Coordinates of N, CA and C in Angstrom, one line a residue:
M1 N 3.9 -41.5 0.7 CA 4.5 -40.5 1.6 C 6.0 -40.8 1.6
E2 N 6.9 -39.8 1.4 CA 8.3 -40.0 1.5 C 8.8 -39.7 2.9
I3 N 9.5 -40.6 3.5 CA 10.0 -40.3 4.9 C 11.5 -40.0 4.7
I4 N 11.8 -38.7 5.1 CA 13.2 -38.3 5.0 C 13.8 -38.5 6.4
T5 N 14.9 -39.2 6.4 CA 15.5 -39.5 7.7 C 16.8 -38.7 7.9
D6 N 17.4 -38.2 6.8 CA 18.7 -37.5 6.9 C 18.9 -36.6 5.8
G7 N 19.1 -35.3 6.0 CA 19.2 -34.3 5.0 C 17.9 -34.2 4.2
G8 N 18.1 -34.0 2.9 CA 16.9 -33.9 2.1 C 16.3 -32.5 2.0
V9 N 15.0 -32.4 1.9 CA 14.4 -31.1 1.6 C 13.9 -30.3 2.8
I10 N 14.2 -30.8 4.0 CA 13.8 -30.1 5.2 C 15.0 -29.9 6.0
S11 N 15.2 -28.6 6.5 CA 16.3 -28.4 7.4 C 15.9 -27.5 8.6
L12 N 16.6 -27.6 9.7 CA 16.2 -27.0 10.9 C 17.5 -26.4 11.5
Y13 N 17.4 -25.2 12.0 CA 18.5 -24.6 12.8 C 18.0 -23.5 13.7
P14 N 18.8 -23.1 14.7 CA 20.1 -23.7 15.1 C 19.8 -25.0 15.9
N15 N 20.9 -25.7 16.1 CA 20.9 -26.9 16.9 C 22.3 -27.2 17.4
P16 N 22.6 -26.9 18.7 CA 21.6 -26.7 19.8 C 21.0 -25.3 19.8
V17 N 19.9 -25.2 20.5 CA 19.2 -23.9 20.7 C 19.6 -23.3 22.1
Y18 N 20.0 -22.1 22.1 CA 20.4 -21.4 23.3 C 19.4 -20.4 23.8
N19 N 19.2 -20.2 25.1 CA 18.4 -19.1 25.6 C 17.0 -19.1 25.1
N20 N 16.4 -20.3 24.8 CA 15.1 -20.4 24.4 C 14.7 -19.6 23.2
S21 N 15.7 -19.5 22.3 CA 15.5 -18.7 21.1 C 14.6 -19.4 20.1
S22 N 14.3 -18.7 19.0 CA 13.4 -19.3 18.0 C 14.2 -20.3 17.2
I23 N 13.4 -21.2 16.5 CA 13.9 -22.2 15.6 C 13.4 -22.0 14.2
T24 N 14.3 -22.1 13.3 CA 14.0 -21.9 11.9 C 13.9 -23.2 11.2
V25 N 12.8 -23.4 10.5 CA 12.6 -24.6 9.7 C 12.5 -24.2 8.2
V26 N 13.3 -24.8 7.4 CA 13.3 -24.5 5.9 C 12.7 -25.7 5.3
Y27 N 11.6 -25.5 4.5 CA 10.8 -26.6 3.9 C 10.7 -26.3 2.4
D28 N 11.2 -27.2 1.6 CA 11.1 -27.1 0.1 C 9.9 -28.0 -0.3
G29 N 8.9 -27.3 -0.8 CA 7.7 -28.0 -1.2 C 7.6 -28.1 -2.7
T30 N 6.9 -29.1 -3.2 CA 6.7 -29.2 -4.7 C 5.4 -28.7 -5.1
E31 N 4.5 -28.3 -4.1 CA 3.2 -27.8 -4.4 C 2.8 -27.0 -3.2
D32 N 1.7 -26.2 -3.3 CA 1.1 -25.5 -2.2 C 0.5 -26.5 -1.3
E33 N 0.7 -26.4 0.0 CA 0.2 -27.4 1.0 C 0.2 -26.8 2.4
F34 N -0.4 -27.5 3.3 CA -0.3 -27.2 4.7 C 0.6 -28.3 5.3
I35 N 1.5 -27.8 6.2 CA 2.4 -28.7 6.9 C 2.2 -28.5 8.4
T36 N 2.5 -29.5 9.2 CA 2.4 -29.4 10.6 C 3.8 -29.6 11.2
I37 N 4.1 -28.8 12.2 CA 5.3 -28.9 13.0 C 4.9 -29.3 14.4
Q38 N 5.4 -30.4 14.9 CA 5.1 -30.9 16.2 C 6.4 -30.9 17.1
V39 N 6.3 -30.5 18.3 CA 7.4 -30.5 19.2 C 7.1 -31.5 20.4
Y40 N 7.9 -32.5 20.6 CA 7.7 -33.5 21.6 C 8.9 -33.5 22.6
D41 N 8.6 -33.9 23.9 CA 9.7 -34.2 24.7 C 10.1 -35.6 24.4
L42 N 11.1 -36.2 25.1 CA 11.6 -37.5 24.8 C 10.7 -38.6 25.3
L43 N 9.6 -38.3 26.1 CA 8.6 -39.2 26.4 C 7.4 -39.1 25.5
Y44 N 7.6 -38.4 24.4 CA 6.6 -38.1 23.3 C 5.3 -37.4 23.8
K45 N 5.5 -36.6 24.9 CA 4.5 -35.7 25.3 C 4.5 -34.5 24.4
I46 N 3.4 -34.1 23.8 CA 3.4 -33.0 22.9 C 3.6 -31.7 23.6
I47 N 4.5 -30.9 23.1 CA 4.8 -29.6 23.7 C 4.1 -28.5 22.9
Q48 N 4.1 -28.7 21.6 CA 3.5 -27.7 20.7 C 3.2 -28.4 19.3
W49 N 2.1 -27.8 18.7 CA 1.6 -28.3 17.4 C 1.2 -27.1 16.6
K50 N 1.8 -26.9 15.5 CA 1.4 -25.7 14.7 C 1.2 -26.2 13.2
T51 N 0.3 -25.5 12.5 CA 0.1 -25.8 11.1 C 0.4 -24.5 10.4
F52 N 1.1 -24.7 9.2 CA 1.6 -23.6 8.4 C 1.1 -23.8 7.0
E53 N 0.7 -22.8 6.3 CA 0.4 -22.9 4.9 C 1.7 -22.6 4.1
T54 N 2.1 -23.4 3.2 CA 3.3 -23.2 2.4 C 3.0 -23.2 1.0
K55 N 3.9 -22.6 0.2 CA 3.8 -22.5 -1.2 C 4.8 -23.4 -1.9
S56 N 4.7 -23.7 -3.1 CA 5.6 -24.5 -3.9 C 7.0 -23.7 -3.9
G57 N 8.1 -24.5 -3.6 CA 9.4 -23.8 -3.5 C 9.9 -23.8 -2.1
T58 N 10.8 -22.9 -1.8 CA 11.4 -22.9 -0.5 C 10.6 -22.0 0.5
N59 N 10.3 -22.5 1.6 CA 9.5 -21.8 2.7 C 10.3 -21.8 3.9
T60 N 10.4 -20.6 4.6 CA 11.1 -20.4 5.8 C 10.1 -20.2 6.9
L61 N 10.1 -21.1 7.9 CA 9.1 -21.0 9.0 C 9.8 -20.8 10.3
I62 N 9.3 -20.0 11.2 CA 9.9 -19.7 12.5 C 8.9 -20.2 13.6
I63 N 9.5 -21.0 14.5 CA 8.7 -21.4 15.6 C 9.4 -21.0 16.9
Q64 N 8.6 -20.7 17.9 CA 9.1 -20.3 19.2 C 8.5 -21.3 20.2
P65 N 9.2 -22.4 20.4 CA 8.6 -23.5 21.2 C 8.3 -23.2 22.7
G66 N 9.1 -22.4 23.3 CA 8.8 -22.1 24.8 C 9.1 -23.3 25.6
F67 N 10.3 -23.9 25.5 CA 10.7 -25.0 26.3 C 10.8 -24.6 27.8
D68 N 10.3 -25.5 28.7 CA 10.4 -25.2 30.1 C 11.8 -25.6 30.7
T69 N 12.3 -26.7 30.2 CA 13.6 -27.2 30.7 C 14.6 -27.5 29.6
S70 N 15.8 -27.4 29.9 CA 16.8 -27.8 28.9 C 16.9 -29.3 28.7
G71 N 17.4 -29.7 27.6 CA 17.5 -31.2 27.3 C 17.1 -31.4 25.8
Y72 N 16.9 -32.7 25.5 CA 16.6 -33.0 24.1 C 15.1 -33.0 23.9
Y73 N 14.7 -32.6 22.7 CA 13.3 -32.6 22.2 C 13.3 -33.1 20.8
I74 N 12.1 -33.6 20.4 CA 11.9 -34.1 19.0 C 11.1 -33.1 18.3
I75 N 11.5 -32.6 17.1 CA 10.7 -31.7 16.3 C 10.4 -32.5 15.0
R76 N 9.1 -32.7 14.7 CA 8.6 -33.5 13.6 C 7.9 -32.5 12.6
V77 N 8.4 -32.6 11.3 CA 7.8 -31.7 10.3 C 7.1 -32.7 9.3
Q78 N 5.8 -32.5 9.1 CA 5.0 -33.3 8.2 C 4.3 -32.5 7.2
G79 N 4.6 -32.9 5.9 CA 3.8 -32.3 4.8 C 2.9 -33.4 4.2
K80 N 2.4 -33.1 3.0 CA 1.5 -34.0 2.4 C 2.3 -35.3 1.9
K81 N 3.5 -35.1 1.5 CA 4.3 -36.2 1.0 C 5.6 -36.5 1.7
K82 N 5.9 -35.7 2.7 CA 7.2 -35.8 3.4 C 7.1 -35.7 4.9
I83 N 7.9 -36.5 5.6 CA 8.0 -36.4 7.1 C 9.4 -36.4 7.4
Q84 N 9.8 -35.6 8.4 CA 11.2 -35.6 8.9 C 11.2 -35.3 10.4
S85 N 11.9 -36.0 11.2 CA 12.1 -35.7 12.6 C 13.5 -35.3 12.9
F86 N 13.6 -34.4 13.9 CA 14.9 -33.9 14.3 C 15.0 -34.0 15.8
K87 N 16.2 -34.4 16.3 CA 16.4 -34.4 17.7 C 17.2 -33.1 18.0
V88 N 16.6 -32.2 18.8 CA 17.2 -30.9 19.1 C 17.6 -30.8 20.5
L89 N 18.8 -30.2 20.8 CA 19.2 -29.9 22.1 C 18.9 -28.5 22.5
I90 N 18.2 -28.4 23.6 CA 17.9 -27.0 24.2 C 18.8 -26.8 25.4
E91 N 19.6 -25.7 25.4 CA 20.5 -25.4 26.5 C 20.1 -24.1 27.1

């Protein structure tokens, strides 16, 4: 499993997120696979967990996390061979 820590094949925007809007995750896969997107608060309490079916190539996924309070959250994207975590500011 390749752990991506900066840049790479996964991107997320916007950051910061305003007015509890949706978050876009762009995932470049090398094969068809299922990926999970997990949203945690800074105490690692899970806020949301979603699974998406992706195809080989660029995939654009939209999540609507429904944050209760503003602050920082961790969004973790995990595929079969890739993992990346993002620190996101919700305002």
